[in-house]
Tab-separated table of C-alpha atoms and ligand atoms in Angstrom:
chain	number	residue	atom	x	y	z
Q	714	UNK	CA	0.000	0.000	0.000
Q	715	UNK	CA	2.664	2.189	0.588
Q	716	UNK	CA	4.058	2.716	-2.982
Q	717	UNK	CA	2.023	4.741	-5.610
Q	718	UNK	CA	0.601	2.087	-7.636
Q	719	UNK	CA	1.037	4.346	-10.632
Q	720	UNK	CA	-0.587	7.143	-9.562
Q	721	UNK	CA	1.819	10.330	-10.113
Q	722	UNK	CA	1.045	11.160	-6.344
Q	723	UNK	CA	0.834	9.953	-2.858
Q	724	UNK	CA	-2.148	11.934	-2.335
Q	725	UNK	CA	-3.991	11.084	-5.433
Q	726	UNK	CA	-3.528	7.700	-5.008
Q	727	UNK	CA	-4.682	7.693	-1.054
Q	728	UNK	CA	-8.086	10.168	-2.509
Q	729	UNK	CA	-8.595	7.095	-4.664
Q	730	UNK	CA	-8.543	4.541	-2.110
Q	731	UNK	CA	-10.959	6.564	-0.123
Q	732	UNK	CA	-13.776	3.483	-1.062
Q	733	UNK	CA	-11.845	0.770	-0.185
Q	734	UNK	CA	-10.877	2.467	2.952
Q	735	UNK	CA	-14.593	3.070	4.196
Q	736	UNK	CA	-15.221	-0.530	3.445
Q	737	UNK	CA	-13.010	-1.704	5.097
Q	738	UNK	CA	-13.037	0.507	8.534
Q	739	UNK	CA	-17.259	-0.208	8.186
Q	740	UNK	CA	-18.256	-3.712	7.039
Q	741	UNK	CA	-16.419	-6.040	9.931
Q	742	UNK	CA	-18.246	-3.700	12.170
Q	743	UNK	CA	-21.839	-4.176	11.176
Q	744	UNK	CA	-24.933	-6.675	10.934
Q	745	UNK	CA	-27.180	-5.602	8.116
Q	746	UNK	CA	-29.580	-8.407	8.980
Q	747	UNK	CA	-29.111	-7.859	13.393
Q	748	UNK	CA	-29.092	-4.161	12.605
Q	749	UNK	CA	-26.725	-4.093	14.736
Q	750	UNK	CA	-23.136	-2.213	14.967
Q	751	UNK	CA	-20.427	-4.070	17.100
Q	752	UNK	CA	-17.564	-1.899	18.699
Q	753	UNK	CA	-15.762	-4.827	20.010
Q	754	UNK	CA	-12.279	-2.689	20.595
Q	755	UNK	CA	-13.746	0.393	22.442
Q	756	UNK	CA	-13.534	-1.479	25.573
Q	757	UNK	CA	-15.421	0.451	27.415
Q	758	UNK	CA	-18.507	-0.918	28.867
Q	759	UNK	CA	-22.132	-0.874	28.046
Q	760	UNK	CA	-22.685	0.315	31.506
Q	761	UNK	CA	-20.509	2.963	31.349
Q	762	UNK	CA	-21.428	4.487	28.251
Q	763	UNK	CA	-24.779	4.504	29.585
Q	764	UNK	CA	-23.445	7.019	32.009
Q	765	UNK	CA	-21.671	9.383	30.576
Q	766	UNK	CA	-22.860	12.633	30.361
Q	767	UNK	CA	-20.606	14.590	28.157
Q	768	UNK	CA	-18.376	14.182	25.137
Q	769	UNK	CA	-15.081	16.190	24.472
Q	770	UNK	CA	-13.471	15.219	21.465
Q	771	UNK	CA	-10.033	16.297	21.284
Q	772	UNK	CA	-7.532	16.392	18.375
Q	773	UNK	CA	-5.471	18.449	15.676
Q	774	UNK	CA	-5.581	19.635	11.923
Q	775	UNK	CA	-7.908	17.680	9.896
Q	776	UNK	CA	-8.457	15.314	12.398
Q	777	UNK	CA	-10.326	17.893	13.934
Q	778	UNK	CA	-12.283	18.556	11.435
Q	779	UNK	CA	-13.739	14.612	11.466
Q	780	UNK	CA	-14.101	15.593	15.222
Q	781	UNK	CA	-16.468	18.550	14.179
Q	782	UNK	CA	-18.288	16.097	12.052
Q	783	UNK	CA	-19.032	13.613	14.898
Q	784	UNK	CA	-20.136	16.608	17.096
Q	785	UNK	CA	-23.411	16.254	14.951
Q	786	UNK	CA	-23.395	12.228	14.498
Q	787	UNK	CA	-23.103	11.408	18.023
Q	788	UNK	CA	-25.487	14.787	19.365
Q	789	UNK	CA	-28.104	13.828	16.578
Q	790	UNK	CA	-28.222	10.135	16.818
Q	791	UNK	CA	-27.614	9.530	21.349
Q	792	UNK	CA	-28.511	12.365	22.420
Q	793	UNK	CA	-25.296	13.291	24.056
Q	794	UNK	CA	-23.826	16.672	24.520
Q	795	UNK	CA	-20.284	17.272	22.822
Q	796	UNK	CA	-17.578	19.379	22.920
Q	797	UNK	CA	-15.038	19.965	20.123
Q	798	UNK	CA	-11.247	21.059	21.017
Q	799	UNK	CA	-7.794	21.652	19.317
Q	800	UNK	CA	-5.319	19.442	21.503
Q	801	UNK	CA	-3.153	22.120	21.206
Q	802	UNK	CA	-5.683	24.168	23.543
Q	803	UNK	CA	-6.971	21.716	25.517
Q	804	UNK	CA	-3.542	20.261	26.875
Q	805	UNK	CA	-2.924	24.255	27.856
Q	806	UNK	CA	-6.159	25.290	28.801
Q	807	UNK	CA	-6.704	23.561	32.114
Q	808	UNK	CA	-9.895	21.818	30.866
Q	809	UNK	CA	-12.680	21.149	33.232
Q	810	UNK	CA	-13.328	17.668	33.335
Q	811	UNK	CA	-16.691	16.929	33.936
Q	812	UNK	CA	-18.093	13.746	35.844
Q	813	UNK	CA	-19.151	11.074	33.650
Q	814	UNK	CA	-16.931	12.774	30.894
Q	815	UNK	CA	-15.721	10.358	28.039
Q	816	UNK	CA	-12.852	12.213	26.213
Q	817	UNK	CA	-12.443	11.392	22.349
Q	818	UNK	CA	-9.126	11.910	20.602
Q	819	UNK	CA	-8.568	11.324	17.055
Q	820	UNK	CA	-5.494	11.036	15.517
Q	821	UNK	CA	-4.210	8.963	11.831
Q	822	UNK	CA	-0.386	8.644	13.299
Q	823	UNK	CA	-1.460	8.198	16.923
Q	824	UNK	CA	1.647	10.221	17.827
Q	825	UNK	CA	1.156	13.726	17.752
Q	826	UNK	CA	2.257	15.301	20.575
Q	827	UNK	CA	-0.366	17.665	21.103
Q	828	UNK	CA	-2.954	14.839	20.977
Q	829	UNK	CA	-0.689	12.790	23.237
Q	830	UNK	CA	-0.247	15.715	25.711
Q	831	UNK	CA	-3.960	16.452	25.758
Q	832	UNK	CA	-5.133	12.944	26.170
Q	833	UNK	CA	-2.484	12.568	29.254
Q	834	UNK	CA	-4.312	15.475	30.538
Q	835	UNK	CA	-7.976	13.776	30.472
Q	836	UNK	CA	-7.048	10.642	31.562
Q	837	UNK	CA	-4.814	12.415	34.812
Q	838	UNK	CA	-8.231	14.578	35.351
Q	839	UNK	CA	-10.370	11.141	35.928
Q	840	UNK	CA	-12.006	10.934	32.157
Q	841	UNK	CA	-11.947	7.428	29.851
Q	842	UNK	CA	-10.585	7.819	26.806
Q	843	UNK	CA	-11.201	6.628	23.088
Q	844	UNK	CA	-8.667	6.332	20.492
Q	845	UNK	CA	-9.499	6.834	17.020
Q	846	UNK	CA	-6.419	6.059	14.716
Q	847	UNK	CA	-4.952	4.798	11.832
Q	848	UNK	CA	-1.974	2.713	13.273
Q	849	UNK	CA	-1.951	0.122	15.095
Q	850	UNK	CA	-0.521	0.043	18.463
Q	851	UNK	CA	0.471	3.638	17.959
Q	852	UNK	CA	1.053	5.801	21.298
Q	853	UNK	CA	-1.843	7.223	21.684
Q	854	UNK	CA	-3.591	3.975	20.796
Q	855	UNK	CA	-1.821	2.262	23.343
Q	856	UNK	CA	-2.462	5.179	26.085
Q	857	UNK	CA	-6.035	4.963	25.644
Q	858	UNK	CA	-9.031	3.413	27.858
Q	859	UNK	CA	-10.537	1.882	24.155
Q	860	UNK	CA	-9.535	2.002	20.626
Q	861	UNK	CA	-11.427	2.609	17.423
Q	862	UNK	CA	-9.001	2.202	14.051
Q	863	UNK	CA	-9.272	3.344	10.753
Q	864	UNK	CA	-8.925	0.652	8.231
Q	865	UNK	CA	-7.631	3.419	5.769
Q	866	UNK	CA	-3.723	1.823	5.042
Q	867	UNK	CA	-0.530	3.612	4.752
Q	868	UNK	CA	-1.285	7.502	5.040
Q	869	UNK	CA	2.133	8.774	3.368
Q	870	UNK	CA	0.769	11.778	1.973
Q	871	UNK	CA	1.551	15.332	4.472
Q	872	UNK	CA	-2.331	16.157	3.397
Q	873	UNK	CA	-4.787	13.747	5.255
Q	874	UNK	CA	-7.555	12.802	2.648
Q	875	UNK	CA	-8.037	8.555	3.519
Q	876	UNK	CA	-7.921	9.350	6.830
Q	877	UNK	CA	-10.023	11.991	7.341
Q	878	UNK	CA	-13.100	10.164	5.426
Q	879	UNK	CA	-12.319	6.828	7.756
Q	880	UNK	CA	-12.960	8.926	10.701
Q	881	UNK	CA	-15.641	9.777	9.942
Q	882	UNK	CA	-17.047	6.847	9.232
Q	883	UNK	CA	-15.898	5.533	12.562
Q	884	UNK	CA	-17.191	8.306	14.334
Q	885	UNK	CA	-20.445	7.939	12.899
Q	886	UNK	CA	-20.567	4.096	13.636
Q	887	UNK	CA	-19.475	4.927	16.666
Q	888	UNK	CA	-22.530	7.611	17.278
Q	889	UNK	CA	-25.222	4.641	16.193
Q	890	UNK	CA	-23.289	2.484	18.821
Q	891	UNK	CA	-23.704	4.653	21.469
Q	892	UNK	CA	-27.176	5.849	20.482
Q	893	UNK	CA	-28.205	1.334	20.185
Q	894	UNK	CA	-26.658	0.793	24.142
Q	895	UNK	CA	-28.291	3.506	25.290
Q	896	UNK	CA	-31.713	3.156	23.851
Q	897	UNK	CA	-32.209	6.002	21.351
Q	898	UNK	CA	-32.440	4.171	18.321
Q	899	UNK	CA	-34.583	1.219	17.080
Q	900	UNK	CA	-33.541	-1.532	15.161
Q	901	UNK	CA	-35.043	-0.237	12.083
Q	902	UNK	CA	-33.018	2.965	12.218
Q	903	UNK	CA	-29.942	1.284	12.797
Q	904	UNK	CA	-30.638	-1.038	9.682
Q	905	UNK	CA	-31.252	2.368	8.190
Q	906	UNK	CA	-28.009	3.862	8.807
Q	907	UNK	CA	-25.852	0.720	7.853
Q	908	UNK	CA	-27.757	0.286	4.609
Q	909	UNK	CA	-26.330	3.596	3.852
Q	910	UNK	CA	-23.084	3.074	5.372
Q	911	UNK	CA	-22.468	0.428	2.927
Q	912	UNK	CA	-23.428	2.260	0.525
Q	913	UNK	CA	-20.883	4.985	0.735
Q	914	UNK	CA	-18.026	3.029	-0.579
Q	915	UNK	CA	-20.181	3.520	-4.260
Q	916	UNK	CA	-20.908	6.391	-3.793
Q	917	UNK	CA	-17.362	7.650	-3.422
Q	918	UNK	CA	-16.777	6.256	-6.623
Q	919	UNK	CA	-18.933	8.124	-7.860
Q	920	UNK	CA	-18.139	10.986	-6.379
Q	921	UNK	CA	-14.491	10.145	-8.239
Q	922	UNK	CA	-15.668	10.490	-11.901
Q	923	UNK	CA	-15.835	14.333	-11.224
Q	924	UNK	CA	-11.899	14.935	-11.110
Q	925	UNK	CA	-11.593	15.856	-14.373
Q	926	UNK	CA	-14.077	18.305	-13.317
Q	927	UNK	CA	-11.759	19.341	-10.222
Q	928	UNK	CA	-8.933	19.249	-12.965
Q	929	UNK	CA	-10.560	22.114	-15.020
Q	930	UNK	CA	-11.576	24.011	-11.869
Q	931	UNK	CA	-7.517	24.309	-10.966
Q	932	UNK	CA	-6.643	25.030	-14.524
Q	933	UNK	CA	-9.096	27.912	-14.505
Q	934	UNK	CA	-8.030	29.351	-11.059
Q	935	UNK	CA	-4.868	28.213	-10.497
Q	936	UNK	CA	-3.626	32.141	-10.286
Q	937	UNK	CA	-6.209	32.569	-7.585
Q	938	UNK	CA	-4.518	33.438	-4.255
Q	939	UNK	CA	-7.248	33.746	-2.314
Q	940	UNK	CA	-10.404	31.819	-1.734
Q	941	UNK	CA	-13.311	31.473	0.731
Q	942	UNK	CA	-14.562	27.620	1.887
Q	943	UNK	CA	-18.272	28.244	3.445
Q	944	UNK	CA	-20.808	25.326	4.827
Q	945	UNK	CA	-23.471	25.085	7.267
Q	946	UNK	CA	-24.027	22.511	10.489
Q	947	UNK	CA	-22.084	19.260	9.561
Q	948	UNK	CA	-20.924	20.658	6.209
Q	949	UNK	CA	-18.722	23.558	7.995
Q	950	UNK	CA	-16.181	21.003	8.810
Q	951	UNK	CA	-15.766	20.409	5.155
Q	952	UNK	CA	-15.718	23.803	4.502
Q	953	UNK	CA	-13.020	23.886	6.776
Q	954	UNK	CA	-10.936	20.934	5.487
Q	955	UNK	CA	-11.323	22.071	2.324
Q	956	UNK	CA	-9.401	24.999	2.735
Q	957	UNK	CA	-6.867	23.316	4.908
Q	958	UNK	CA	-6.309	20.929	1.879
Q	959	UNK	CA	-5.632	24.155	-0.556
Q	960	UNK	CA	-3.760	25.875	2.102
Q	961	UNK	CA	-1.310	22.673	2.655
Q	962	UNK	CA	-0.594	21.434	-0.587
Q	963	UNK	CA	-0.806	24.711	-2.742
Q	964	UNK	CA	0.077	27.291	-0.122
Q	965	UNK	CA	-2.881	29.632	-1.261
Q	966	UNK	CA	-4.766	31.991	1.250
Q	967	UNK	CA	-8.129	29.337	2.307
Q	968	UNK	CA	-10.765	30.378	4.949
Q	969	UNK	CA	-13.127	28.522	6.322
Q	970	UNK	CA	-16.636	29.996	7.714
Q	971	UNK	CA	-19.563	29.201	8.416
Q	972	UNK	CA	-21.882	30.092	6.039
Q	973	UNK	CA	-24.592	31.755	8.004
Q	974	UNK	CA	-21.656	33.799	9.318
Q	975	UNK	CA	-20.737	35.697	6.230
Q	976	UNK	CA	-23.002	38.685	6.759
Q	977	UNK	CA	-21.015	39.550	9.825
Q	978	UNK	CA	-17.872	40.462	8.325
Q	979	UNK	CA	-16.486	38.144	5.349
Q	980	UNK	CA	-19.568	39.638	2.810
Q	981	UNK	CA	-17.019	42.973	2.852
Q	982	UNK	CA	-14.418	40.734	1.054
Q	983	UNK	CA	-16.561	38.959	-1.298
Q	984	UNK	CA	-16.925	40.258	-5.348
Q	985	UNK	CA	-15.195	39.647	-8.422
Q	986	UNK	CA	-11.768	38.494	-6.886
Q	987	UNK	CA	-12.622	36.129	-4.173
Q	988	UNK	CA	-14.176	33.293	-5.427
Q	989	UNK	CA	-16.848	31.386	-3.040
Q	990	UNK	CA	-16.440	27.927	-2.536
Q	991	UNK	CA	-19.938	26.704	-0.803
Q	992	UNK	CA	-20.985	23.209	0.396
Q	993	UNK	CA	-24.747	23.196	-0.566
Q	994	UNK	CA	-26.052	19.902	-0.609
Q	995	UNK	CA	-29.249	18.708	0.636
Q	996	UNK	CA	-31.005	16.011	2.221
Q	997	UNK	CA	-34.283	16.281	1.482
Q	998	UNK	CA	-35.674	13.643	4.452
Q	999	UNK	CA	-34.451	16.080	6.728
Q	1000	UNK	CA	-36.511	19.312	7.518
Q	1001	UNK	CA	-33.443	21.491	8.928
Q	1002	UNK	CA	-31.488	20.205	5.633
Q	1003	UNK	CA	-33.972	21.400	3.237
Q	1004	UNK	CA	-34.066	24.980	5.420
Q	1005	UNK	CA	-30.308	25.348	5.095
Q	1006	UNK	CA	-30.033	24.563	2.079
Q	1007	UNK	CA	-33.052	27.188	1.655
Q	1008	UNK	CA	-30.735	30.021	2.913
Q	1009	UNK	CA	-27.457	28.867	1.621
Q	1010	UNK	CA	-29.602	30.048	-2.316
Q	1011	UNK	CA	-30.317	33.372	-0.638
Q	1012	UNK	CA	-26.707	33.141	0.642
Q	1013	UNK	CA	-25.392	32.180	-3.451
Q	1014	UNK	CA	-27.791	35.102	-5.167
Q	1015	UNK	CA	-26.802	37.341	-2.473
Q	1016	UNK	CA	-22.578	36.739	-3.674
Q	1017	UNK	CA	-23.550	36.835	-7.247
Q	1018	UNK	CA	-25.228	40.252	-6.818
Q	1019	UNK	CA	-21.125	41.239	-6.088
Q	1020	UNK	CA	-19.798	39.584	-8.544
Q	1021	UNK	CA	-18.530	36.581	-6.603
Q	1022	UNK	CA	-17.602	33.692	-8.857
Q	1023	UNK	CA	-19.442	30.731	-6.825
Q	1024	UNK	CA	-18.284	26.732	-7.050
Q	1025	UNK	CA	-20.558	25.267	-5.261
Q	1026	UNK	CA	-20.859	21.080	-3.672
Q	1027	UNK	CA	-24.454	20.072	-4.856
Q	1028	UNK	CA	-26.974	17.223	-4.566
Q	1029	UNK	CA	-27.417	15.427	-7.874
Q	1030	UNK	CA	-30.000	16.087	-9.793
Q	1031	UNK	CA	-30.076	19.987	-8.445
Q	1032	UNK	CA	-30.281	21.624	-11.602
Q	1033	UNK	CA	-31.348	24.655	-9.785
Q	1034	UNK	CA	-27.827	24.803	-8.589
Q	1035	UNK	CA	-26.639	24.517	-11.925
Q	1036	UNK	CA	-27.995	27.725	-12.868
Q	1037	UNK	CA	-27.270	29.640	-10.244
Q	1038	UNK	CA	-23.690	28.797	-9.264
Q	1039	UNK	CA	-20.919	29.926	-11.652
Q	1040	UNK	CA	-19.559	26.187	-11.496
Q	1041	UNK	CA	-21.394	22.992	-9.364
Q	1042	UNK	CA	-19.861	19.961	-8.813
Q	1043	UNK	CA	-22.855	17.010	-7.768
Q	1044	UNK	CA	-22.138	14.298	-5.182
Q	1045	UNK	CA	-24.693	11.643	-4.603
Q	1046	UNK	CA	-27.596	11.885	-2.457
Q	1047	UNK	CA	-27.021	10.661	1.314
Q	1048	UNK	CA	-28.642	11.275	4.773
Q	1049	UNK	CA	-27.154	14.560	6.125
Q	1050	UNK	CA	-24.995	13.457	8.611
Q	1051	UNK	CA	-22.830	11.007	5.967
Q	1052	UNK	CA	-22.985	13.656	3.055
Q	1053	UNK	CA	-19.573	15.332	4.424
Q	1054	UNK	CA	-17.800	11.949	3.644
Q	1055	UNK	CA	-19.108	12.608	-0.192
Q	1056	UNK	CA	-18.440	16.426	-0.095
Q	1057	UNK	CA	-15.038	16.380	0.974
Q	1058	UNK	CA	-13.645	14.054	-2.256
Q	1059	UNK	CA	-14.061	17.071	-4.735
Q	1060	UNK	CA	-12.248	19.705	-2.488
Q	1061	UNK	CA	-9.476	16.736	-2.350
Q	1062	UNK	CA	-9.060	16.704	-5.692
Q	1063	UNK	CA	-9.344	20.273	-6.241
Q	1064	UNK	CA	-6.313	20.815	-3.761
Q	1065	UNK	CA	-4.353	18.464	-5.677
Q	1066	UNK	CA	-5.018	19.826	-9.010
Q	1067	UNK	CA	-4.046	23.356	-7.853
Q	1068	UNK	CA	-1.028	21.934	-6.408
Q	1069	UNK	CA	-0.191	19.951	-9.294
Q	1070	UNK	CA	-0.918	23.001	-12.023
Q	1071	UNK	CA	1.569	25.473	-9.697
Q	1072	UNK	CA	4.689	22.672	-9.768
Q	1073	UNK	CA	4.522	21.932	-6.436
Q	1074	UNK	CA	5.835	18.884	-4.150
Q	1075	UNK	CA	2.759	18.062	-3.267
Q	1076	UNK	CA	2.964	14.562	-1.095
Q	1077	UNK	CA	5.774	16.868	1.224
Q	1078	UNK	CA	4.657	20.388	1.276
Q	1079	UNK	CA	7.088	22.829	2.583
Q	1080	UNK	CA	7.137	23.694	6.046
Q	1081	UNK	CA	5.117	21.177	7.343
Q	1082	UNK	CA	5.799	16.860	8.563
Q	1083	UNK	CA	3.054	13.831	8.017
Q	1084	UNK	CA	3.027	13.884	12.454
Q	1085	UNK	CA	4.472	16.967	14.489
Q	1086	UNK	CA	5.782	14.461	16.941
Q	1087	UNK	CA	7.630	17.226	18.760
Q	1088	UNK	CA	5.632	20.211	20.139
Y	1529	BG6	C1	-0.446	17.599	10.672
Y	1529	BG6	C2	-0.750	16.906	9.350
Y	1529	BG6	O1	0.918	17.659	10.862
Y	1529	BG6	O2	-1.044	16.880	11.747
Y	1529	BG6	C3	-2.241	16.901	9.147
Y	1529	BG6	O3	-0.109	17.582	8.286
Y	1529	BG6	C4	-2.923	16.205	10.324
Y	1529	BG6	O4	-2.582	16.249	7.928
Y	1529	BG6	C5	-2.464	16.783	11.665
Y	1529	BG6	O5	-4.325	16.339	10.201
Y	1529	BG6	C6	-2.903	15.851	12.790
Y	1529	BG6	O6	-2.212	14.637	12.628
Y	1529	BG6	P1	-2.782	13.301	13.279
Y	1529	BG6	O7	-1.828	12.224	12.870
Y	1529	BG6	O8	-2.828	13.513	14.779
Y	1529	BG6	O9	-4.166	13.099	12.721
């Protein structure tokens, strides 16, 4: 897995894998026909899950992000509160450590030291811990109370793309877990959201087709130095990875906002020269889906009345979208709360591409290492 298979990059080789990776972190863990999800390496027990009464999940660059995402899975589908924190701010911060607190910390090299440092400081304030990782038997895998891993392979790529999808999906099995021992969702449900789980692996293949897409996108704006990455709820974390991704691997000027947020400041930048980059899918089973998406077209008129260029992440099929946005890239339909696993794939790619069209190294970007081991 480690070598590039003949892709010309790392990181265009590990966005491609991004299928095989979600079947293999999901599948061993589910029972389509039990409608059940098994968790047999959290190690923590029913009985204690049932107790806790707050979530902090703790962890750094894009791995935050997936933590951001899982604020929504695991508040949407048990019914628990949760907290999202940088480990760099947490380990510093003196955090209050709730009773009943379970602390989450998600990390692909399980040896950052921030994450490291911040889950020392949970544990030593009286919380259980949970590992999410990519390597086995990494530090901060071994340090914690119960372990969740990524089945995503060798991330060798600075830019965490594999990864960041598998952590998602883990912390989303991880949410129906904790929402099944704890009562909050019937068997039905849970057959629901596995159908759909294994569906994802498709979908992302799907979701593939459109780098050529992504390809044209760079070509076109590849003299761009700034952009602005905006989403709503779940889809701000992609927003937010998304311009990570540019910022890593092509060193352009990314924000990103949420996009309710923009009339409070950002709108003053927006016209002709900063182009809009908006995650504006929708789920249309879900009422507070179809109203965001709702405002996010008020939001998209509102930047094309100054002149914004707009590229915007859309549901299939919305040909609305078509029209209005300057460019639209379509992902396949999914329940809200996995669509960010879809929506992330073309802001991959369209990182790469940029990277690619300005002649940069982009598996080792400069300034920055695959795990910042030392703080
Ligand atoms: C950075 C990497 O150094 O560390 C990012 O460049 C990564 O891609 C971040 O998200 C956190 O790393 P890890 O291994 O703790 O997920």
């Amino acid at each position: 897995m480690a070598d590039k298979r003949g892709f010309p990059h790392h990181m265009l080789k590990e966005i491609f894998e991004q299928p095989q990776g979600l079947r293999d972190t999901v599948a061993p863990r589910v029972s389509l026909e039990k409608g059940l999800v098994q968790l047999d390496d959290v190690r923590i027990t029913v009985e204690e899950l049932c107790s806790v009464e707050r979530i902090s999940i703790v962890a750094s660059g894009t791995s935050r992000h997936a933590g951001m995402a899982g604020q929504f899975m695991i508040q949407d589908l048990a019914n628990v509160p949760v907290e999202v924190d940088y480990a760099s701010e947490f380990e510093y911060r003196n955090p209050l450590i709730c009773r009943n607190e379970l602390t989450i910390v998600i990390t692909q090299s399980g040896e950052t030291a921030d994450t490291t440092a911040a889950q020392r400081e949970a544990k030593a304030k009286g919380s259980r811990t949970i590992a999410i990782s990519n390597v086995m038997d990494s530090t901060i895998a071994r340090e914690a109370d119960g372990v969740l891993y990524t089945h995503a392979g060798p991330e060798i790529s600075i830019a965490s793309t594999k990864a960041f999808t598998a952590q998602m999906a883990v912390l989303f099995l991880f949410a129906i877990y904790l929402g099944q021992v704890r009562g909050k969702l019937a068997k039905e449900q849970v057959q629901r959201y596995i159908r759909e789980l294994l569906e994802l692996p498709a979908k992302t293949e799907t979701v593939l087709e459109c780098a050529s897409a992504c390809k044209a996108l760079a070509d076109r704006y590849h003299q761009v130095e700034d952009f602005l990455f905006l989403g709503r709820a779940i889809h701000y974390p992609v927003a937010m990875d998304g311009a990570l991704k540019l910022k890593e691997v092509s060193y352009v000027h990314a924000e990103g906002y949420p996009t309710g947020e923009t009339k409070h400041g950002p709108n003053a930048m927006i016209d002709e020269n900063l182009p809009v980059v908006i995650v504006a899918t929708c789920d249309r089973n879900d009422a507070g889906s179809v109203l965001r998406y709702e405002k996010n077209v008020a939001n998209i008129k509102g930047f094309k009345r100054q002149s914004a260029r707009v590229i915007a992440i859309a549901s299939e099929g919305d040909e609305g979208m078509r029209e209005l946005a300057d460019h639209t890239i379509f992902v396949p339909r999914a329940p809200e709360l996995l669509s960010p696993i879809l929506e992330i794939v073309p802001l991959q790619l369209f990182a790469y591409y940029m990277a690619v069209r300005k002649g940069l190294d982009v598996d080792r970007p400069r300034n920055l290492v695959k795990s910042v081991t030392l703080e």
